[in-house]
Coordinates of C-alpha atoms in Angstrom, one line a residue:
M695 CA -128.7 -72.3 -89.0
K696 CA -130.9 -71.0 -86.3
T697 CA -130.5 -72.5 -82.8
F698 CA -131.9 -72.3 -79.4
K699 CA -131.1 -74.1 -76.2
L700 CA -132.9 -75.9 -73.4
V701 CA -130.5 -76.0 -70.5
F702 CA -130.9 -78.5 -67.7
S703 CA -128.8 -77.1 -64.9
T704 CA -128.1 -78.5 -61.5
V705 CA -125.2 -78.4 -59.0
L706 CA -122.6 -81.1 -59.3
I707 CA -121.5 -82.2 -55.9
G708 CA -117.8 -81.7 -55.8
V709 CA -115.2 -83.6 -53.8
S710 CA -111.8 -82.2 -52.8
L711 CA -109.6 -84.6 -54.6
G712 CA -107.4 -82.4 -56.7
L713 CA -109.8 -83.4 -59.5
N714 CA -113.5 -83.3 -58.7
A715 CA -115.7 -86.3 -59.3
Q716 CA -116.7 -85.2 -62.7
E717 CA -113.1 -84.6 -63.9
V718 CA -112.0 -87.9 -62.5
A719 CA -114.7 -89.7 -64.3
M720 CA -114.1 -87.8 -67.5
T721 CA -110.5 -88.8 -67.6
D722 CA -111.7 -92.4 -67.9
S723 CA -113.8 -92.0 -71.0
K724 CA -115.0 -89.0 -73.1
V725 CA -118.6 -89.5 -73.9
K726 CA -119.9 -88.0 -77.2
P727 CA -123.4 -86.5 -77.2
L728 CA -126.0 -88.7 -78.7
K729 CA -127.7 -87.4 -81.8
S730 CA -131.5 -87.5 -82.2
N731 CA -131.3 -90.0 -85.0
S732 CA -129.8 -92.5 -82.5
L733 CA -132.2 -91.9 -79.7
K734 CA -134.5 -94.6 -78.5
P735 CA -137.6 -94.1 -76.4
A736 CA -137.1 -94.5 -72.7
N737 CA -138.5 -97.6 -71.0
K738 CA -140.0 -95.6 -68.1
S739 CA -143.6 -94.9 -68.3
L740 CA -144.5 -91.4 -69.5
K741 CA -147.8 -89.6 -69.4
K742 CA -149.7 -90.7 -72.4
D743 CA -151.6 -87.4 -72.8
V744 CA -152.2 -86.3 -76.4
L745 CA -149.8 -83.7 -77.7
P746 CA -151.1 -80.2 -77.9
Q747 CA -152.7 -79.4 -81.2
V748 CA -150.5 -78.0 -84.0
I749 CA -152.4 -75.0 -85.5
K750 CA -151.2 -74.9 -89.0
E751 CA -151.4 -71.7 -91.0
S752 CA -152.4 -71.7 -94.7
E753 CA -149.8 -71.9 -97.4
T754 CA -148.4 -68.6 -98.3
V755 CA -145.9 -66.6 -100.4
Y756 CA -142.7 -65.3 -98.9
T757 CA -140.1 -62.8 -100.3
D758 CA -136.7 -62.8 -98.6
E759 CA -134.2 -60.0 -98.1
N760 CA -132.8 -60.7 -101.5
S761 CA -136.2 -60.2 -103.2
K762 CA -136.5 -63.9 -104.0
T763 CA -140.1 -64.8 -104.0
Y764 CA -141.1 -68.2 -102.7
V765 CA -144.5 -69.7 -103.2
N766 CA -145.9 -72.7 -101.6
K767 CA -146.1 -75.2 -104.4
N768 CA -149.6 -76.2 -103.4
L769 CA -151.0 -72.7 -104.1
P770 CA -152.6 -71.7 -107.4
I771 CA -151.1 -68.9 -109.3
Y772 CA -153.0 -66.3 -111.4
L773 CA -150.9 -64.3 -113.8
K774 CA -151.8 -60.6 -114.4
F775 CA -150.0 -57.7 -116.0
S776 CA -150.3 -53.9 -116.0
T777 CA -148.9 -51.3 -118.3
T778 CA -148.2 -49.0 -115.5
P779 CA -146.7 -49.6 -112.0
D780 CA -150.0 -48.9 -110.3
G781 CA -152.3 -49.2 -113.2
E782 CA -155.1 -51.5 -114.1
T783 CA -154.2 -55.2 -114.3
H784 CA -155.1 -57.6 -117.0
D785 CA -155.3 -61.4 -116.9
L786 CA -152.6 -63.3 -118.7
K787 CA -154.0 -66.4 -120.1
S788 CA -153.1 -69.2 -122.5
L789 CA -155.3 -69.1 -125.5
S790 CA -154.2 -72.5 -126.7
H791 CA -154.7 -74.2 -123.3
P792 CA -156.6 -71.9 -121.0
E793 CA -157.3 -74.7 -118.5
D794 CA -153.5 -74.8 -117.7
T795 CA -153.3 -71.2 -116.6
E796 CA -156.6 -70.6 -114.8
P797 CA -155.0 -71.2 -112.4
L798 CA -151.4 -72.0 -113.1
Y799 CA -149.5 -74.5 -110.8
L800 CA -145.7 -74.5 -110.7
D801 CA -144.3 -77.8 -111.8
T802 CA -140.7 -77.6 -110.6
E803 CA -139.4 -77.5 -107.0
G804 CA -137.2 -74.4 -106.8
P805 CA -136.9 -71.8 -109.5
N806 CA -139.7 -71.6 -112.1
Y807 CA -139.4 -69.0 -114.9
I808 CA -141.8 -66.6 -116.7
R809 CA -139.8 -65.5 -119.8
T810 CA -139.8 -63.6 -123.1
K811 CA -137.5 -64.5 -125.9
W812 CA -135.3 -61.4 -126.0
A813 CA -134.7 -58.4 -123.8
I814 CA -135.7 -54.9 -125.2
D815 CA -133.9 -51.8 -124.2
P816 CA -136.4 -49.5 -122.4
E817 CA -135.0 -46.4 -124.0
T818 CA -134.5 -47.5 -127.6
K819 CA -137.1 -50.1 -127.7
E820 CA -134.5 -52.2 -129.6
Y821 CA -133.0 -55.5 -128.8
T822 CA -130.4 -55.4 -126.1
Y823 CA -127.1 -56.7 -127.4
P824 CA -125.8 -59.1 -126.8
L825 CA -129.2 -60.8 -127.0
R826 CA -130.4 -62.2 -123.8
E827 CA -133.5 -64.0 -122.7
I828 CA -135.7 -62.4 -120.0
Q829 CA -136.3 -64.8 -117.0
M830 CA -138.5 -63.9 -114.1
E831 CA -137.9 -66.4 -111.2
L832 CA -140.6 -67.7 -109.0
Y833 CA -139.5 -70.3 -106.4
A834 CA -141.8 -73.2 -105.7
D835 CA -141.4 -74.7 -102.2
S836 CA -143.3 -77.9 -101.3
K837 CA -140.9 -79.4 -98.8
A838 CA -141.0 -79.1 -95.1
P839 CA -137.9 -78.0 -93.3
V840 CA -135.4 -80.4 -91.7
V841 CA -135.1 -80.0 -88.0
R842 CA -133.1 -82.2 -85.5
P843 CA -132.5 -81.7 -81.8
I844 CA -128.9 -81.9 -80.7
F845 CA -128.3 -83.1 -77.1
N846 CA -125.1 -81.5 -75.9
S847 CA -123.8 -82.9 -72.6
S848 CA -120.4 -83.9 -71.3
A849 CA -121.9 -87.2 -70.3
S850 CA -124.5 -89.4 -71.8
F851 CA -125.2 -93.0 -71.5
R852 CA -127.4 -95.6 -73.2
K853 CA -128.7 -98.5 -71.1
D854 CA -131.4 -100.9 -72.1
N855 CA -132.4 -98.6 -74.9
V856 CA -132.8 -95.7 -72.5
V857 CA -130.7 -92.6 -73.0
Y858 CA -129.5 -90.8 -69.9
Y859 CA -128.0 -87.3 -69.8
G860 CA -126.2 -85.6 -67.0
H861 CA -126.5 -82.3 -65.1
D862 CA -125.1 -80.1 -67.9
L863 CA -127.5 -81.1 -70.7
A864 CA -128.3 -78.4 -73.3
I865 CA -130.6 -79.1 -76.3
E866 CA -130.3 -77.1 -79.4
F867 CA -132.0 -77.4 -82.9
A868 CA -130.2 -77.9 -86.1
E869 CA -132.6 -76.4 -88.8
W870 CA -132.4 -76.3 -92.6
D871 CA -134.7 -75.6 -95.4
E872 CA -133.8 -75.9 -99.1
Q873 CA -136.0 -73.1 -100.4
S874 CA -137.8 -70.4 -98.3
G875 CA -136.0 -71.1 -95.1
V876 CA -137.1 -72.0 -91.6
K877 CA -139.6 -69.7 -90.1
N878 CA -139.7 -71.2 -86.6
S879 CA -139.3 -74.4 -84.5
F880 CA -141.5 -75.5 -81.7
W881 CA -141.1 -77.9 -78.8
S882 CA -143.1 -79.5 -76.1
L883 CA -141.8 -81.1 -72.9
N884 CA -143.8 -83.9 -71.5
N885 CA -146.8 -82.9 -73.7
S886 CA -146.9 -79.3 -72.4
E887 CA -148.1 -76.5 -74.7
W888 CA -145.9 -75.8 -77.7
E889 CA -143.2 -73.2 -77.1
T890 CA -140.5 -71.6 -79.0
G891 CA -137.4 -69.9 -77.9
G892 CA -135.0 -70.8 -75.1
V893 CA -135.8 -72.2 -71.7
N894 CA -133.7 -72.8 -68.6
F895 CA -134.6 -75.8 -66.4
A896 CA -132.9 -74.6 -63.2
N897 CA -133.1 -77.1 -60.4
A898 CA -134.8 -79.6 -62.6
N899 CA -135.6 -82.9 -61.0
T900 CA -134.2 -86.3 -62.0
D901 CA -137.0 -87.6 -64.2
E902 CA -137.9 -89.1 -67.5
Y903 CA -138.8 -86.6 -70.2
S904 CA -140.5 -86.8 -73.6
F905 CA -139.3 -84.1 -75.9
S906 CA -141.5 -83.4 -79.0
Y907 CA -140.8 -80.9 -81.7
Y908 CA -141.7 -79.7 -85.2
A909 CA -140.8 -76.8 -87.5
V910 CA -142.4 -74.7 -90.3
D911 CA -140.8 -72.8 -93.2
N912 CA -141.6 -69.4 -94.5
V913 CA -144.3 -70.6 -96.9
N914 CA -145.9 -72.8 -94.1
N915 CA -144.7 -76.2 -95.0
Y916 CA -144.8 -78.1 -91.7
T917 CA -142.7 -81.0 -90.5
E918 CA -144.2 -84.0 -88.9
T919 CA -144.2 -83.9 -85.1
E920 CA -141.5 -86.1 -83.7
S921 CA -140.7 -87.1 -80.1
V922 CA -137.6 -88.5 -78.3
S923 CA -137.4 -89.7 -74.7
F924 CA -134.5 -89.4 -72.3
V925 CA -133.8 -89.4 -68.6
F926 CA -132.3 -86.4 -67.0
D927 CA -130.1 -87.8 -64.1
K928 CA -128.6 -85.4 -61.6
T929 CA -128.6 -87.7 -58.6
A930 CA -125.3 -89.1 -57.4
P931 CA -124.8 -92.8 -56.4
Q932 CA -124.8 -93.8 -52.7
T933 CA -121.9 -96.0 -51.7
K934 CA -121.4 -98.1 -48.7
L935 CA -118.3 -100.0 -47.7
M936 CA -119.3 -103.6 -46.9
Q937 CA -118.1 -105.1 -43.7
T938 CA -116.1 -108.4 -43.7
E939 CA -117.6 -111.7 -42.7
D940 CA -117.0 -111.1 -39.0
G941 CA -118.8 -107.7 -39.1
T942 CA -115.8 -105.5 -39.0
F943 CA -113.7 -103.3 -41.2
V944 CA -110.6 -105.5 -40.8
F945 CA -109.3 -106.6 -44.1
G946 CA -106.6 -109.1 -45.0
P947 CA -104.3 -109.1 -48.1
M948 CA -106.7 -111.2 -50.0
T949 CA -110.0 -110.1 -48.5
P950 CA -112.2 -108.5 -51.1
V951 CA -112.9 -104.8 -50.5
Q952 CA -116.5 -104.7 -51.5
F953 CA -118.9 -101.7 -51.9
E954 CA -122.6 -101.6 -52.1
V955 CA -123.6 -98.9 -54.5
I956 CA -127.2 -97.7 -54.9
E957 CA -127.8 -96.0 -58.3
E958 CA -131.3 -95.9 -59.6
H959 CA -130.8 -94.2 -63.0
S960 CA -127.9 -94.3 -65.4
G961 CA -126.0 -96.8 -63.4
V962 CA -122.6 -96.8 -61.7
K963 CA -119.7 -96.0 -63.9
A964 CA -117.0 -96.5 -61.3
T965 CA -116.1 -96.4 -57.6
Y966 CA -112.9 -94.8 -56.6
F967 CA -110.9 -95.3 -53.3
R968 CA -107.6 -94.4 -51.7
L969 CA -105.9 -95.3 -48.5
S970 CA -104.3 -92.5 -46.5
D971 CA -102.3 -90.3 -49.0
D972 CA -102.2 -92.7 -51.9
D973 CA -103.7 -91.7 -55.3
Y974 CA -107.3 -92.5 -56.0
R975 CA -107.7 -95.7 -57.9
K976 CA -110.7 -97.4 -59.5
V977 CA -112.3 -100.3 -57.6
K978 CA -112.0 -103.5 -59.7
T979 CA -113.7 -106.8 -59.5
G980 CA -112.1 -108.8 -56.7
Q981 CA -110.5 -105.6 -55.4
V982 CA -108.1 -106.2 -52.5
M983 CA -105.9 -104.0 -50.4
P984 CA -102.7 -102.8 -52.2
S985 CA -99.9 -105.2 -51.6
T986 CA -97.4 -102.4 -50.9
L987 CA -99.2 -101.4 -47.7
E988 CA -97.9 -102.5 -44.3
D989 CA -100.0 -104.0 -41.5
G990 CA -101.9 -101.2 -39.7
E991 CA -104.8 -98.8 -39.5
Y992 CA -105.7 -96.6 -42.5
E993 CA -108.3 -94.1 -43.6
L994 CA -110.2 -95.5 -46.6
S995 CA -111.7 -92.7 -48.7
Y996 CA -114.2 -93.6 -51.4
Y997 CA -116.9 -92.3 -53.7
S998 CA -118.8 -93.4 -56.8
V999 CA -119.6 -91.8 -60.1
D1000 CA -122.5 -92.7 -62.2
N1001 CA -122.5 -93.0 -66.0
V1002 CA -123.4 -89.4 -66.5
V1003 CA -120.7 -88.1 -64.2
N1004 CA -122.7 -87.4 -61.0
G1005 CA -120.2 -87.9 -58.2
E1006 CA -121.2 -88.3 -54.5
E1007 CA -119.6 -86.7 -51.6
L1008 CA -116.4 -88.3 -50.3
I1009 CA -116.8 -90.9 -47.6
V1010 CA -114.1 -91.7 -45.1
E1011 CA -114.0 -95.0 -43.1
N1012 CA -111.3 -96.2 -40.7
V1013 CA -110.2 -99.7 -41.7
Y1014 CA -107.4 -102.0 -40.6
L1015 CA -105.2 -104.0 -42.9
D1016 CA -104.2 -107.2 -41.1
K1017 CA -101.2 -108.8 -42.8
I1018 CA -100.0 -110.8 -39.8
A1019 CA -100.8 -114.5 -39.6
P1020 CA -101.9 -116.0 -36.3
E1021 CA -99.3 -117.7 -34.0
T1022 CA -100.1 -121.2 -32.9
S1023 CA -98.6 -123.0 -29.9
L1024 CA -98.8 -126.6 -28.9
E1025 CA -99.1 -127.7 -25.3
A1026 CA -99.4 -131.1 -23.8
T1027 CA -100.2 -132.3 -20.3
S1028 CA -97.7 -134.7 -18.8
S1029 CA -95.0 -133.7 -21.2
F1030 CA -91.3 -133.0 -21.3
A1031 CA -89.3 -131.1 -23.8
D1032 CA -85.8 -132.0 -24.7
G1033 CA -84.5 -129.8 -27.5
N1034 CA -86.8 -130.1 -30.5
R1035 CA -88.4 -133.2 -29.2
L1036 CA -91.4 -133.3 -27.0
Y1037 CA -92.1 -136.4 -24.9
V1038 CA -95.6 -137.3 -24.0
S1039 CA -97.4 -140.3 -22.5
P1040 CA -100.2 -142.1 -24.3
S1041 CA -102.7 -140.4 -22.0
S1042 CA -101.2 -136.9 -22.5
E1043 CA -103.8 -134.4 -23.7
I1044 CA -102.3 -132.4 -26.6
S1045 CA -103.9 -129.1 -27.3
L1046 CA -103.4 -126.3 -29.8
S1047 CA -104.1 -122.6 -29.3
A1048 CA -103.5 -119.6 -31.5
T1049 CA -103.5 -115.8 -31.1
D1050 CA -104.0 -113.2 -33.7
N1051 CA -103.0 -109.6 -33.7
K1052 CA -106.3 -108.1 -35.0
A1053 CA -108.8 -110.0 -37.1
G1054 CA -109.0 -113.1 -34.9
V1055 CA -108.3 -116.8 -35.4
K1056 CA -110.6 -118.6 -37.8
E1057 CA -109.4 -122.2 -37.4
I1058 CA -106.4 -124.4 -36.6
I1059 CA -105.6 -127.3 -38.9
F1060 CA -103.5 -130.2 -37.7
T1061 CA -102.1 -133.5 -38.9
T1062 CA -100.8 -136.4 -36.8
R1063 CA -100.7 -140.1 -36.6
G1064 CA -104.1 -141.3 -37.9
I1065 CA -105.4 -137.8 -38.4
S1066 CA -105.0 -135.7 -41.6
N1067 CA -105.7 -132.0 -42.0
K1068 CA -108.4 -131.9 -39.3
V1069 CA -109.9 -128.7 -37.8
F1070 CA -108.7 -128.6 -34.2
Q1071 CA -111.6 -128.5 -31.7
E1072 CA -110.6 -130.3 -28.6
S1073 CA -107.5 -131.9 -27.2
F1074 CA -106.4 -135.3 -28.3
S1075 CA -104.2 -138.1 -27.2
L1076 CA -101.8 -140.5 -29.0
E1077 CA -103.1 -143.7 -27.3
N1078 CA -102.0 -147.2 -28.0
Y1079 CA -98.7 -146.1 -29.5
H1080 CA -95.1 -146.0 -28.4
G1081 CA -92.3 -144.3 -30.3
K1082 CA -91.6 -141.4 -32.6
T1083 CA -94.3 -139.4 -34.4
S1084 CA -95.0 -135.8 -35.1
V1085 CA -97.8 -133.2 -35.2
S1086 CA -97.9 -130.5 -37.9
Y1087 CA -100.3 -127.6 -37.6
N1088 CA -101.0 -124.0 -38.6
A1089 CA -103.8 -121.4 -38.1
S1090 CA -105.6 -119.0 -40.3
D1091 CA -107.4 -115.8 -39.3
V1092 CA -110.8 -114.6 -40.5
V1093 CA -109.2 -112.4 -43.2
G1094 CA -107.2 -115.2 -44.8
N1095 CA -103.8 -114.8 -43.3
N1096 CA -102.3 -118.3 -43.1
E1097 CA -99.5 -119.2 -40.7
A1098 CA -96.6 -121.1 -42.0
R1099 CA -96.9 -124.8 -41.3
K1100 CA -95.2 -125.8 -38.0
Y1101 CA -93.9 -129.3 -37.1
Q1102 CA -93.4 -130.7 -33.6
E1103 CA -91.4 -134.0 -33.2
I1104 CA -93.1 -136.1 -30.5
F1105 CA -92.0 -139.2 -28.7
V1106 CA -94.8 -141.2 -27.1
D1107 CA -93.4 -142.8 -24.0
S1108 CA -95.6 -145.6 -22.8
L1109 CA -92.9 -147.3 -20.6
R1110 CA -92.7 -147.0 -16.8
P1111 CA -89.5 -146.3 -15.0
A1112 CA -87.7 -148.9 -12.9
T1113 CA -86.3 -148.2 -9.4
K1114 CA -83.8 -150.3 -7.4
I1115 CA -82.7 -150.0 -3.7
E1116 CA -79.2 -150.3 -2.6
F1117 CA -77.5 -150.5 0.9
I1118 CA -74.6 -148.3 1.8
G1119 CA -73.2 -150.0 4.8
D1120 CA -73.9 -153.3 6.6
Y1121 CA -76.9 -155.3 5.9
F1122 CA -78.0 -159.0 6.2
E1123 CA -80.7 -160.8 4.3
V1124 CA -82.6 -163.7 5.5
A1125 CA -85.7 -165.0 3.6
N1126 CA -86.2 -161.6 1.9
R1127 CA -85.9 -159.8 5.1
F1128 CA -83.1 -157.2 5.3
Y1129 CA -81.4 -156.4 8.5
I1130 CA -79.5 -153.1 8.8
N1131 CA -77.9 -151.1 11.5
E1132 CA -78.5 -147.4 12.2
S1133 CA -75.6 -146.3 10.1
T1134 CA -76.7 -148.2 7.0
E1135 CA -77.9 -145.8 4.3
L1136 CA -80.6 -146.7 1.8
K1137 CA -80.0 -145.5 -1.8
L1138 CA -82.7 -145.4 -4.5
S1139 CA -81.7 -145.3 -8.1
A1140 CA -84.0 -145.3 -11.1
T1141 CA -83.7 -145.7 -14.9
D1142 CA -86.0 -144.7 -17.7
L1143 CA -85.5 -145.6 -21.3
N1144 CA -87.1 -142.6 -22.9
S1145 CA -88.3 -139.3 -21.4
G1146 CA -86.1 -139.7 -18.2
I1147 CA -86.8 -139.7 -14.5
A1148 CA -88.7 -136.8 -13.1
Y1149 CA -88.4 -137.9 -9.5
T1150 CA -88.3 -140.8 -7.1
E1151 CA -90.3 -141.1 -4.0
Y1152 CA -90.6 -143.3 -1.0
A1153 CA -92.7 -143.8 2.1
A1154 CA -93.0 -146.0 5.1
I1155 CA -95.9 -148.4 4.6
G1156 CA -99.1 -146.6 5.6
S1157 CA -97.5 -143.1 5.3
D1158 CA -97.5 -140.5 2.5
F1159 CA -94.9 -140.6 -0.2
K1160 CA -92.1 -138.0 -0.1
N1161 CA -89.5 -137.1 -2.7
Y1162 CA -86.2 -138.9 -2.6
G1163 CA -83.1 -136.8 -2.7
N1164 CA -80.1 -138.4 -1.1
P1165 CA -79.4 -141.7 0.6
F1166 CA -81.2 -141.9 4.0
R1167 CA -81.1 -143.8 7.2
L1168 CA -83.9 -145.4 9.2
T1169 CA -84.5 -144.3 12.8
N1170 CA -87.2 -146.6 14.1
E1171 CA -85.7 -149.8 15.5
G1172 CA -87.3 -153.0 14.5
Y1173 CA -89.5 -153.7 11.5
N1174 CA -89.7 -151.0 8.8
G1175 CA -91.7 -151.6 5.7
I1176 CA -90.6 -149.2 2.9
M1177 CA -92.4 -148.5 -0.4
Y1178 CA -90.7 -146.8 -3.3
R1179 CA -91.3 -145.9 -6.9
S1180 CA -90.2 -143.5 -9.7
I1181 CA -92.2 -141.2 -12.0
D1182 CA -90.8 -140.2 -15.4
N1183 CA -91.0 -136.8 -17.2
V1184 CA -94.3 -137.7 -18.8
E1185 CA -95.8 -138.9 -15.5
N1186 CA -95.6 -142.6 -16.3
T1187 CA -95.6 -143.9 -12.7
E1188 CA -93.8 -147.1 -11.7
Y1189 CA -95.8 -149.6 -9.8
S1190 CA -94.8 -149.3 -6.1
K1191 CA -92.2 -151.7 -4.8
S1192 CA -91.8 -152.6 -1.2
I1193 CA -89.0 -154.1 1.0
D1194 CA -89.1 -155.4 4.5
L1195 CA -86.3 -153.9 6.6
Y1196 CA -85.3 -154.5 10.2
L1197 CA -83.3 -151.8 11.9
D1198 CA -81.0 -153.4 14.5
K1199 CA -79.6 -150.6 16.5
K1200 CA -78.1 -152.7 19.4
G1201 CA -75.2 -155.2 19.5
P1202 CA -75.8 -158.7 21.0
E1203 CA -76.2 -159.2 24.7
I1204 CA -73.2 -160.9 26.2
V1205 CA -73.9 -163.9 28.4
F1206 CA -71.2 -165.5 30.7
N1207 CA -71.1 -167.7 33.7
F1208 CA -68.6 -169.5 35.9
S1209 CA -68.7 -173.2 36.5
N1210 CA -68.4 -172.5 40.3
Q1211 CA -69.7 -170.0 42.6
P1212 CA -67.3 -167.3 44.0
I1213 CA -65.8 -168.2 47.3
G1214 CA -64.8 -164.7 48.3
D1215 CA -64.3 -161.1 47.5
E1216 CA -61.0 -159.1 47.6
D1217 CA -61.2 -155.4 47.2
G1218 CA -64.4 -155.8 45.2
V1219 CA -63.0 -158.5 43.0
K1220 CA -64.7 -161.9 43.2
V1221 CA -62.5 -164.9 44.0
Y1222 CA -63.2 -168.3 42.4
P1223 CA -61.8 -171.7 43.4
M1224 CA -59.1 -173.5 41.4
G1225 CA -60.5 -175.4 38.4
T1226 CA -63.3 -172.9 37.8
R1227 CA -64.3 -172.7 34.2
L1228 CA -65.7 -169.5 32.4
F1229 CA -68.3 -170.0 29.7
L1230 CA -69.2 -167.2 27.2
G1231 CA -72.2 -166.6 25.0
A1232 CA -74.3 -163.9 23.3
T1233 CA -77.9 -163.4 22.3
D1234 CA -79.4 -161.0 19.7
D1235 CA -83.1 -160.6 19.1
Q1236 CA -82.8 -158.9 15.7
S1237 CA -80.2 -159.9 13.2
G1238 CA -78.5 -162.6 15.4
T1239 CA -75.0 -163.0 16.8
N1240 CA -72.2 -163.1 14.3
S1241 CA -69.1 -163.5 16.5
I1242 CA -67.7 -163.6 20.0
A1243 CA -64.1 -162.7 20.8
Y1244 CA -62.2 -162.4 24.1
Q1245 CA -58.9 -161.2 25.3
V1246 CA -57.4 -162.3 28.6
N1247 CA -55.4 -159.5 30.2
D1248 CA -53.0 -158.3 27.5
Q1249 CA -52.9 -161.5 25.5
K1250 CA -53.9 -161.8 21.9
E1251 CA -57.7 -161.7 21.2
V1252 CA -59.2 -165.0 20.5
F1253 CA -62.4 -165.8 18.7
Y1254 CA -64.7 -167.9 20.8
S1255 CA -66.1 -170.8 18.9
S1256 CA -67.2 -173.3 21.7
P1257 CA -67.1 -173.6 25.4
K1258 CA -63.8 -175.5 25.2
T1259 CA -62.1 -172.5 23.8
I1260 CA -62.0 -171.0 27.3
D1261 CA -62.1 -174.1 29.4
I1262 CA -59.7 -173.0 32.2
S1263 CA -59.1 -176.6 33.5
E1264 CA -58.0 -177.8 30.1
K1265 CA -56.3 -174.7 28.9
K1266 CA -54.9 -174.0 32.3
A1267 CA -55.4 -170.4 31.4
F1268 CA -56.3 -169.3 34.9
K1269 CA -53.4 -169.7 37.4
K1270 CA -54.0 -169.7 41.1
G1271 CA -53.5 -166.6 43.1
Q1272 CA -53.8 -164.3 40.0
V1273 CA -56.3 -161.6 39.1
F1274 CA -57.7 -161.9 35.6
E1275 CA -59.5 -159.4 33.3
V1276 CA -61.3 -160.9 30.3
K1277 CA -62.5 -158.4 27.6
I1278 CA -65.4 -159.9 25.7
T1279 CA -66.4 -158.5 22.2
T1280 CA -69.4 -159.7 20.3
T1281 CA -70.9 -158.6 17.0
D1282 CA -74.3 -159.3 15.4
L1283 CA -74.9 -159.9 11.7
V1284 CA -75.1 -156.1 10.9
E1285 CA -71.9 -155.4 12.8
N1286 CA -73.4 -153.9 15.9
V1287 CA -70.7 -154.4 18.6
T1288 CA -71.0 -155.1 22.3
T1289 CA -68.0 -155.1 24.6
E1290 CA -67.9 -156.2 28.2
S1291 CA -65.0 -156.8 30.7
I1292 CA -65.0 -159.4 33.5
K1293 CA -62.5 -159.1 36.4
F1294 CA -62.0 -161.9 38.9
K1295 CA -59.3 -163.8 40.9
I1296 CA -58.5 -167.5 41.3
E1297 CA -57.8 -168.6 44.9
G1298 CA -54.2 -168.9 45.8

């Protein structure tokens, strides 16, 4: 078999991966060369120029190295003989049928024989024993050779009835002829002039080619001209890592890692990637980041290989694998936390906020009374409700990390606190008016059934409220209007209460008089006549007089209830010629005390 090669050579772009791109791809699938009998014309448009003319030589006779003589079966044969090697020739004819030998045509493909019955020994002119027939062979050849191009390439690919070959394509002919043998084979590329022999297509361009060919044997039987089409593809794909929805290279555990690959010829066989020092792996449909990786930044290396093993240069992109879900927190205005329970008021504004370590928060979903799995957009209140409820919520980031569902127990406190005022010390009430003295303390105490008291405050009417801490006293004598209220831990505010207070800082004013005028004075002591009576009284312009008591000299103190109590003429309490000292004590209704002593003498 005679062969020659057409070699399409180009440089394969290598990548430093331990295996180059070609080797990596070849480990996936060994591609057998496609034979010419399975080739289909390419779909791409080729030049439709007419093939160069095949100039056919006339049929001929050929003798090979073994002295076998081949004659084109279409040729006429004229038989002649000579009695000497170089002597005169004489026609050999058939007398019975001269039309069959003038000329003679061989009837059998392959060997035909001119024969005599028995062989004669040239020396003895006798039969040669053992007897043998003389056969002179003449080989008839009417059949054209068989020639087929063989496309040898490490990679070939058929797509849409188009055959693609890679950078290492070599074409050789398989030739065979049954009789005289193949004299030559010819080829034409894209309708160029016919050529024979080898050709090297160094730096050939990626293009579609039409390969035409024929062959001729040694007696000039010609094959029909045949053509096959193919695409020589030496260009590598171009791969681009697609950004995620938010326009970044931040990926989540379930975020598809997608590549845009441009490949205009044989098509993409596979895209390979690796993260940091991992092994290269083939990108699959729905490819996501390997589950074994931790959250963090990585170098993503990738490249693509087409179906005829053209591999592009390695591309490296910095990416971030975000495996951490957002963290959501719940806040409420006018709220109070007690363990796992959060107290709010019906007007409290409940808001949710989330933070994310990398990709960013996509949305927060929450469920509460009357709301189910709603996207949080603005704060909300739990109006027109009192009692226990809850809010459940969680956030997701833009790469699909979902926070575990959180639950917050909530108590909606719609009740206002209640405050009462108490007196520590003396006080007296008359017609909702309260009289106190300057030592009387005011104590405020509050109760709240749910969230508890935050603080209590009080103020003089017309003044600003101030926080209540401990029992307090009033300082301004006379009327004092006091307002007070309490606020609970969710800012439910009690309606203000008020109380009318009167601060009585002075005891009653003692009033006394004698029934007679003094008649003298001894050492500064007034002297009254016998039978003089002493009358006692007291006045109080605030709370009013409560009691009057008196003590004459060292005698027992006596409560004064009427003027008769100290009527000297009846009681004969005052004896003539004696000096008397009367100590008078009076109290008002809030226990303010006034004491006064009277010293006088009865005439003797």
